[in-house]
PDB file of C-alpha atoms in Angstrom:
ATOM      1  CA  GLY A   1      99.846  81.072  79.037  1.00 71.00           C
ATOM      2  CA  GLN A   2      99.332  84.311  80.860  1.00 77.00           C
ATOM      3  CA  GLN A   3     102.416  85.766  82.481  1.00 88.00           C
ATOM      4  CA  VAL A   4     102.682  88.461  85.100  1.00 93.00           C
ATOM      5  CA  MET A   5     106.153  89.900  85.494  1.00 94.00           C
ATOM      6  CA  GLN A   6     107.218  92.055  88.388  1.00 97.00           C
ATOM      7  CA  ILE A   7     110.352  94.132  88.826  1.00 96.00           C
ATOM      8  CA  PRO A   8     112.567  94.589  90.652  1.00 97.00           C
ATOM      9  CA  GLN A   9     112.881  91.268  92.431  1.00 95.00           C
ATOM     10  CA  TYR A  10     114.687  92.904  95.352  1.00 97.00           C
ATOM     11  CA  GLN A  11     114.852  96.461  96.593  1.00 97.00           C
ATOM     12  CA  HIS A  12     116.872  97.795  99.479  1.00 97.00           C
ATOM     13  CA  VAL A  13     116.149 101.314 100.643  1.00 98.00           C
ATOM     14  CA  GLN A  14     117.033 103.562 103.528  1.00 98.00           C
ATOM     15  CA  GLU A  15     114.155 104.507 105.756  1.00 98.00           C
ATOM     16  CA  GLY A  16     112.569 107.632 104.360  1.00 98.00           C
ATOM     17  CA  GLU A  17     113.357 106.855 100.734  1.00 98.00           C
ATOM     18  CA  ASP A  18     110.662 106.131  98.200  1.00 98.00           C
ATOM     19  CA  PHE A  19     110.031 102.726  96.643  1.00 97.00           C
ATOM     20  CA  THR A  20     108.295 101.582  93.484  1.00 98.00           C
ATOM     21  CA  THR A  21     107.516  98.134  92.137  1.00 98.00           C
ATOM     22  CA  TYR A  22     106.245  97.535  88.620  1.00 98.00           C
ATOM     23  CA  CYS A  23     103.983  94.842  87.276  1.00 98.00           C
ATOM     24  CA  ASN A  24     103.470  93.864  83.633  1.00 97.00           C
ATOM     25  CA  SER A  25     101.053  91.370  82.202  1.00 95.00           C
ATOM     26  CA  SER A  26     101.331  89.569  78.894  1.00 92.00           C
ATOM     27  CA  THR A  27      97.558  89.963  78.455  1.00 91.00           C
ATOM     28  CA  THR A  28      95.019  92.687  79.142  1.00 92.00           C
ATOM     29  CA  LEU A  29      93.656  92.383  82.642  1.00 92.00           C
ATOM     30  CA  SER A  30      90.108  92.953  83.796  1.00 91.00           C
ATOM     31  CA  ASN A  31      91.543  94.031  87.121  1.00 93.00           C
ATOM     32  CA  ILE A  32      94.743  93.848  89.119  1.00 95.00           C
ATOM     33  CA  GLN A  33      95.235  93.150  92.792  1.00 96.00           C
ATOM     34  CA  TRP A  34      98.109  93.900  95.120  1.00 98.00           C
ATOM     35  CA  TYR A  35      99.093  91.890  98.172  1.00 98.00           C
ATOM     36  CA  LYS A  36     101.687  92.346 100.898  1.00 98.00           C
ATOM     37  CA  GLN A  37     103.403  89.499 102.691  1.00 98.00           C
ATOM     38  CA  ARG A  38     105.358  90.334 105.827  1.00 97.00           C
ATOM     39  CA  PRO A  39     108.396  88.142 106.598  1.00 96.00           C
ATOM     40  CA  GLY A  40     107.130  84.855 107.980  1.00 95.00           C
ATOM     41  CA  GLY A  41     103.554  85.861 107.261  1.00 97.00           C
ATOM     42  CA  HIS A  42     100.924  85.275 104.647  1.00 97.00           C
ATOM     43  CA  PRO A  43      99.815  87.434 101.704  1.00 97.00           C
ATOM     44  CA  VAL A  44      97.337  90.111 102.707  1.00 97.00           C
ATOM     45  CA  PHE A  45      95.144  91.885 100.196  1.00 96.00           C
ATOM     46  CA  LEU A  46      95.903  95.578  99.776  1.00 97.00           C
ATOM     47  CA  ILE A  47      93.788  96.817  96.892  1.00 96.00           C
ATOM     48  CA  GLN A  48      92.092  96.033  93.606  1.00 95.00           C
ATOM     49  CA  LEU A  49      92.192  98.318  90.572  1.00 96.00           C
ATOM     50  CA  VAL A  50      89.610  97.902  87.841  1.00 94.00           C
ATOM     51  CA  LYS A  51      89.466 100.948  85.606  1.00 95.00           C
ATOM     52  CA  SER A  52      91.936 101.918  82.907  1.00 96.00           C
ATOM     53  CA  GLY A  53      94.285 104.615  84.243  1.00 97.00           C
ATOM     54  CA  GLU A  54      92.938 104.253  87.767  1.00 97.00           C
ATOM     55  CA  VAL A  55      94.971 105.692  90.633  1.00 98.00           C
ATOM     56  CA  LYS A  56      94.240 104.858  94.249  1.00 98.00           C
ATOM     57  CA  LYS A  57      95.967 105.955  97.422  1.00 98.00           C
ATOM     58  CA  GLN A  58      96.238 104.377 100.829  1.00 97.00           C
ATOM     59  CA  LYS A  59      98.166 106.727 103.093  1.00 97.00           C
ATOM     60  CA  ARG A  60     101.747 106.550 101.779  1.00 98.00           C
ATOM     61  CA  LEU A  61     100.921 103.918  99.125  1.00 98.00           C
ATOM     62  CA  THR A  62      99.879 104.897  95.611  1.00 98.00           C
ATOM     63  CA  PHE A  63      98.597 102.300  93.164  1.00 98.00           C
ATOM     64  CA  GLN A  64      98.232 102.837  89.436  1.00 98.00           C
ATOM     65  CA  PHE A  65      96.627 100.775  86.687  1.00 97.00           C
ATOM     66  CA  GLY A  66      97.903 101.449  83.190  1.00 96.00           C
ATOM     67  CA  GLU A  67      95.772 102.859  80.417  1.00 96.00           C
ATOM     68  CA  ALA A  68      96.073  99.631  78.448  1.00 94.00           C
ATOM     69  CA  LYS A  69      95.287  97.601  81.575  1.00 94.00           C
ATOM     70  CA  LYS A  70      98.446  95.556  81.104  1.00 95.00           C
ATOM     71  CA  ASN A  71     100.642  97.165  83.711  1.00 96.00           C
ATOM     72  CA  SER A  72     100.464  98.509  87.211  1.00 98.00           C
ATOM     73  CA  SER A  73     102.691 100.041  89.830  1.00 98.00           C
ATOM     74  CA  LEU A  74     102.856 100.456  93.578  1.00 98.00           C
ATOM     75  CA  HIS A  75     104.708 103.438  94.969  1.00 98.00           C
ATOM     76  CA  ILE A  76     105.510 103.931  98.635  1.00 98.00           C
ATOM     77  CA  THR A  77     106.483 107.417  99.756  1.00 98.00           C
ATOM     78  CA  ALA A  78     108.952 107.813 102.614  1.00 98.00           C
ATOM     79  CA  THR A  79     109.324 104.157 103.489  1.00 98.00           C
ATOM     80  CA  GLN A  80     109.199 103.000 107.075  1.00 98.00           C
ATOM     81  CA  THR A  81     110.520  99.812 108.634  1.00 97.00           C
ATOM     82  CA  THR A  82     106.938  98.583 108.845  1.00 97.00           C
ATOM     83  CA  ASP A  83     106.856  98.508 105.029  1.00 98.00           C
ATOM     84  CA  VAL A  84     109.280  95.588 104.964  1.00 98.00           C
ATOM     85  CA  GLY A  85     107.913  92.570 103.128  1.00 98.00           C
ATOM     86  CA  THR A  86     107.170  91.122  99.723  1.00 97.00           C
ATOM     87  CA  TYR A  87     104.743  92.934  97.478  1.00 98.00           C
ATOM     88  CA  PHE A  88     102.846  90.916  94.891  1.00 98.00           C
ATOM     89  CA  CYS A  89     100.673  91.964  92.033  1.00 97.00           C
ATOM     90  CA  ALA A  90      98.142  89.467  90.750  1.00 95.00           C
ATOM     91  CA  GLY A  91      95.827  89.366  87.779  1.00 92.00           C
ATOM     92  CA  PRO A  92      92.906  87.103  86.930  1.00 88.00           C
ATOM     93  CA  ASN A  93      93.515  84.516  84.247  1.00 71.00           C
ATOM     94  CA  ALA A  94      92.870  85.536  80.676  1.00 61.00           C
ATOM     95  CA  GLY A  95      89.712  83.475  80.480  1.00 57.00           C
ATOM     96  CA  GLY A  96      88.175  85.640  83.150  1.00 54.00           C
ATOM     97  CA  THR A  97      86.292  82.889  84.914  1.00 56.00           C
ATOM     98  CA  SER A  98      84.280  83.814  87.915  1.00 52.00           C
ATOM     99  CA  TYR A  99      86.286  81.516  90.148  1.00 64.00           C
ATOM    100  CA  GLY A 100      89.035  84.010  90.716  1.00 71.00           C
ATOM    101  CA  LYS A 101      92.108  82.173  89.526  1.00 83.00           C
ATOM    102  CA  LEU A 102      94.950  84.633  89.969  1.00 89.00           C
ATOM    103  CA  THR A 103      98.352  84.660  88.356  1.00 91.00           C
ATOM    104  CA  PHE A 104     100.821  86.226  90.761  1.00 94.00           C
ATOM    105  CA  GLY A 105     103.900  88.175  89.843  1.00 95.00           C
ATOM    106  CA  GLN A 106     107.182  86.977  91.289  1.00 95.00           C
ATOM    107  CA  GLY A 107     107.000  89.617  93.995  1.00 96.00           C
ATOM    108  CA  THR A 108     109.328  92.399  95.035  1.00 97.00           C
ATOM    109  CA  ILE A 109     111.105  91.854  98.316  1.00 97.00           C
ATOM    110  CA  LEU A 110     111.508  95.203 100.053  1.00 98.00           C
ATOM    111  CA  THR A 111     114.101  95.722 102.755  1.00 98.00           C
ATOM    112  CA  VAL A 112     114.133  99.002 104.660  1.00 98.00           C
ATOM    113  CA  HIS A 113     117.282  99.944 106.519  1.00 96.00           C
ATOM    114  CA  PRO A 114     116.721 102.166 109.568  1.00 92.00           C
TER     115      PRO A 114
ATOM    116  CA  ASP B   1      88.345  85.045 115.190  1.00 65.00           C
ATOM    117  CA  THR B   2      90.653  83.488 112.632  1.00 70.00           C
ATOM    118  CA  ALA B   3      89.219  83.801 109.137  1.00 92.00           C
ATOM    119  CA  VAL B   4      91.275  81.135 107.372  1.00 97.00           C
ATOM    120  CA  SER B   5      93.116  78.627 109.511  1.00 97.00           C
ATOM    121  CA  GLN B   6      95.531  75.858 108.614  1.00 97.00           C
ATOM    122  CA  THR B   7      96.998  72.970 110.538  1.00 97.00           C
ATOM    123  CA  PRO B   8      99.692  72.161 111.141  1.00 98.00           C
ATOM    124  CA  LYS B   9     101.793  75.319 110.959  1.00 97.00           C
ATOM    125  CA  TYR B  10     104.991  73.330 110.624  1.00 98.00           C
ATOM    126  CA  LEU B  11     105.474  69.851 109.232  1.00 97.00           C
ATOM    127  CA  VAL B  12     108.811  68.050 109.137  1.00 98.00           C
ATOM    128  CA  THR B  13     108.808  64.608 107.626  1.00 97.00           C
ATOM    129  CA  GLN B  14     110.948  62.152 105.739  1.00 97.00           C
ATOM    130  CA  MET B  15     110.912  61.342 102.065  1.00 97.00           C
ATOM    131  CA  GLY B  16     108.376  58.739 101.119  1.00 97.00           C
ATOM    132  CA  ASN B  17     105.930  59.556 103.889  1.00 98.00           C
ATOM    133  CA  ASP B  18     102.308  60.597 103.382  1.00 98.00           C
ATOM    134  CA  LYS B  19     101.006  63.731 105.072  1.00 98.00           C
ATOM    135  CA  SER B  20      97.915  65.918 105.166  1.00 98.00           C
ATOM    136  CA  ILE B  21      97.332  69.619 105.679  1.00 98.00           C
ATOM    137  CA  LYS B  22      93.954  70.914 106.762  1.00 98.00           C
ATOM    138  CA  CYS B  23      92.301  74.228 106.019  1.00 98.00           C
ATOM    139  CA  GLU B  24      89.135  75.796 107.346  1.00 97.00           C
ATOM    140  CA  GLN B  25      87.527  79.146 106.653  1.00 97.00           C
ATOM    141  CA  ASN B  26      84.744  80.744 108.670  1.00 95.00           C
ATOM    142  CA  LEU B  27      84.031  83.525 106.182  1.00 94.00           C
ATOM    143  CA  GLY B  28      81.223  81.747 104.373  1.00 93.00           C
ATOM    144  CA  HIS B  29      83.172  81.861 101.112  1.00 92.00           C
ATOM    145  CA  ASP B  30      82.321  79.495  98.287  1.00 90.00           C
ATOM    146  CA  THR B  31      85.752  79.228  96.703  1.00 93.00           C
ATOM    147  CA  MET B  32      88.925  77.890  98.291  1.00 95.00           C
ATOM    148  CA  TYR B  33      92.440  77.455  96.969  1.00 95.00           C
ATOM    149  CA  TRP B  34      95.749  75.777  97.642  1.00 96.00           C
ATOM    150  CA  TYR B  35      98.940  77.619  96.739  1.00 96.00           C
ATOM    151  CA  LYS B  36     102.566  76.542  96.925  1.00 96.00           C
ATOM    152  CA  GLN B  37     105.214  79.145  97.736  1.00 97.00           C
ATOM    153  CA  ASP B  38     108.772  78.148  96.984  1.00 93.00           C
ATOM    154  CA  SER B  39     111.969  79.413  98.567  1.00 91.00           C
ATOM    155  CA  LYS B  40     112.072  82.326  96.128  1.00 89.00           C
ATOM    156  CA  LYS B  41     108.633  83.456  97.304  1.00 90.00           C
ATOM    157  CA  PHE B  42     106.937  82.518  94.046  1.00 92.00           C
ATOM    158  CA  LEU B  43     103.244  81.816  94.649  1.00 94.00           C
ATOM    159  CA  LYS B  44     101.724  79.217  92.399  1.00 92.00           C
ATOM    160  CA  ILE B  45      98.146  78.034  92.460  1.00 92.00           C
ATOM    161  CA  MET B  46      97.662  74.296  92.762  1.00 93.00           C
ATOM    162  CA  PHE B  47      93.947  73.660  93.175  1.00 92.00           C
ATOM    163  CA  SER B  48      90.673  75.464  93.605  1.00 91.00           C
ATOM    164  CA  TYR B  49      87.306  74.261  94.788  1.00 91.00           C
ATOM    165  CA  ASN B  50      84.005  76.052  94.434  1.00 88.00           C
ATOM    166  CA  ASN B  51      81.330  74.803  96.779  1.00 86.00           C
ATOM    167  CA  LYS B  52      83.027  71.415  97.149  1.00 84.00           C
ATOM    168  CA  GLU B  53      83.597  71.008  93.414  1.00 88.00           C
ATOM    169  CA  LEU B  54      87.098  70.926  91.932  1.00 89.00           C
ATOM    170  CA  ILE B  55      87.364  73.734  89.382  1.00 86.00           C
ATOM    171  CA  ILE B  56      91.072  74.404  89.022  1.00 83.00           C
ATOM    172  CA  ASN B  57      93.659  71.672  88.844  1.00 83.00           C
ATOM    173  CA  GLU B  58      97.008  72.979  87.740  1.00 84.00           C
ATOM    174  CA  THR B  59      99.888  70.835  86.581  1.00 76.00           C
ATOM    175  CA  VAL B  60     100.486  69.194  89.921  1.00 85.00           C
ATOM    176  CA  PRO B  61     101.826  65.664  90.468  1.00 90.00           C
ATOM    177  CA  ASN B  62      99.025  63.256  91.226  1.00 91.00           C
ATOM    178  CA  ARG B  63     100.701  62.566  94.555  1.00 95.00           C
ATOM    179  CA  PHE B  64      98.806  65.675  95.635  1.00 95.00           C
ATOM    180  CA  SER B  65      95.117  65.120  96.234  1.00 94.00           C
ATOM    181  CA  PRO B  66      92.775  67.805  97.554  1.00 94.00           C
ATOM    182  CA  LYS B  67      89.517  67.025  99.283  1.00 93.00           C
ATOM    183  CA  SER B  68      86.677  69.310 100.252  1.00 93.00           C
ATOM    184  CA  PRO B  69      84.229  67.673 102.663  1.00 92.00           C
ATOM    185  CA  ASP B  70      82.191  70.880 102.740  1.00 92.00           C
ATOM    186  CA  LYS B  71      82.612  74.383 101.444  1.00 90.00           C
ATOM    187  CA  ALA B  72      84.288  75.559 104.639  1.00 95.00           C
ATOM    188  CA  HIS B  73      87.058  72.969 104.486  1.00 96.00           C
ATOM    189  CA  LEU B  74      89.720  72.128 101.942  1.00 96.00           C
ATOM    190  CA  ASN B  75      92.372  69.588 102.818  1.00 96.00           C
ATOM    191  CA  LEU B  76      95.495  68.604 100.959  1.00 97.00           C
ATOM    192  CA  HIS B  77      96.926  65.109 101.090  1.00 97.00           C
ATOM    193  CA  ILE B  78     100.390  64.396  99.764  1.00 97.00           C
ATOM    194  CA  ASN B  79     101.620  60.876  99.072  1.00 97.00           C
ATOM    195  CA  SER B  80     105.218  59.712  98.783  1.00 97.00           C
ATOM    196  CA  LEU B  81     106.738  63.035  99.774  1.00 97.00           C
ATOM    197  CA  GLU B  82     109.812  64.192  97.876  1.00 97.00           C
ATOM    198  CA  LEU B  83     112.515  66.709  98.738  1.00 97.00           C
ATOM    199  CA  GLY B  84     111.115  69.099  96.128  1.00 95.00           C
ATOM    200  CA  ASP B  85     107.824  69.251  97.970  1.00 96.00           C
ATOM    201  CA  SER B  86     109.471  71.344 100.671  1.00 97.00           C
ATOM    202  CA  ALA B  87     107.732  74.705 100.567  1.00 97.00           C
ATOM    203  CA  VAL B  88     105.133  76.796 102.316  1.00 98.00           C
ATOM    204  CA  TYR B  89     101.585  75.793 101.402  1.00 98.00           C
ATOM    205  CA  PHE B  90      98.883  78.420 101.691  1.00 98.00           C
ATOM    206  CA  CYS B  91      95.182  77.902 101.739  1.00 97.00           C
ATOM    207  CA  ALA B  92      93.000  80.807 100.629  1.00 97.00           C
ATOM    208  CA  SER B  93      89.336  81.583 100.172  1.00 95.00           C
ATOM    209  CA  ARG B  94      87.374  84.095  98.174  1.00 92.00           C
ATOM    210  CA  THR B  95      83.877  85.355  97.649  1.00 78.00           C
ATOM    211  CA  GLY B  96      84.333  88.601  95.782  1.00 77.00           C
ATOM    212  CA  GLY B  97      87.528  90.009  94.383  1.00 82.00           C
ATOM    213  CA  GLU B  98      90.195  89.584  96.993  1.00 90.00           C
ATOM    214  CA  GLN B  99      91.535  86.347  98.384  1.00 94.00           C
ATOM    215  CA  TYR B 100      92.037  85.711 102.070  1.00 96.00           C
ATOM    216  CA  PHE B 101      95.064  83.592 102.882  1.00 97.00           C
ATOM    217  CA  GLY B 102      95.648  81.272 105.779  1.00 97.00           C
ATOM    218  CA  PRO B 103      98.828  81.501 107.866  1.00 97.00           C
ATOM    219  CA  GLY B 104     100.580  78.832 105.820  1.00 98.00           C
ATOM    220  CA  THR B 105     102.066  75.413 106.512  1.00 98.00           C
ATOM    221  CA  ARG B 106     105.820  75.133 106.221  1.00 98.00           C
ATOM    222  CA  LEU B 107     106.569  71.649 104.957  1.00 98.00           C
ATOM    223  CA  THR B 108     110.119  70.374 105.214  1.00 98.00           C
ATOM    224  CA  VAL B 109     110.955  67.034 103.671  1.00 98.00           C
ATOM    225  CA  THR B 110     114.243  65.480 104.787  1.00 97.00           C
TER     226      THR B 110
END
């Protein structure tokens, strides 16, 4: 079945350092979504990328979708303590049904040391 | 206003018991989901309903039974709870691309 792999599993950074998490799918994706889950919280949607090679920015966050639409990355510039949490990528299942079944990556747990 | 709500937030129970978790969304979405998040944060879909109809049923023990009385509600009943059922259970809903998650129910089976 479809697999979505995410690396690294853990990342510890000093406040002010940059952070990147990478997502790879075993199949071509029609789109990819990113979610953030704060400690003790629930996943919150950040963004959806649809086009091959697409790059989107949200303040200090930069999201990329690979040309082959099989990989994606999230880069945070100058991390802050508010960036702490688990970042998930998620892709729709290979069948592409309209019911939105998502396969989530394992997540990257980001810790920011002040 | 809470978009997706779940009750209870915490549930501690003994092995062998039966318990239910309730979910409600006030977003008018047609599709709702149940996810299980284990201790390593892995999110795995369990069930999905679209307008009260079961459309996704992953490889989940049949001790787990979802029910959707209407499209705004999706409940999860678990029979004969086991230690391995301990996890955080998230309800979610969707109408377009993104999914909206509830606050989660932390289930602890002792």
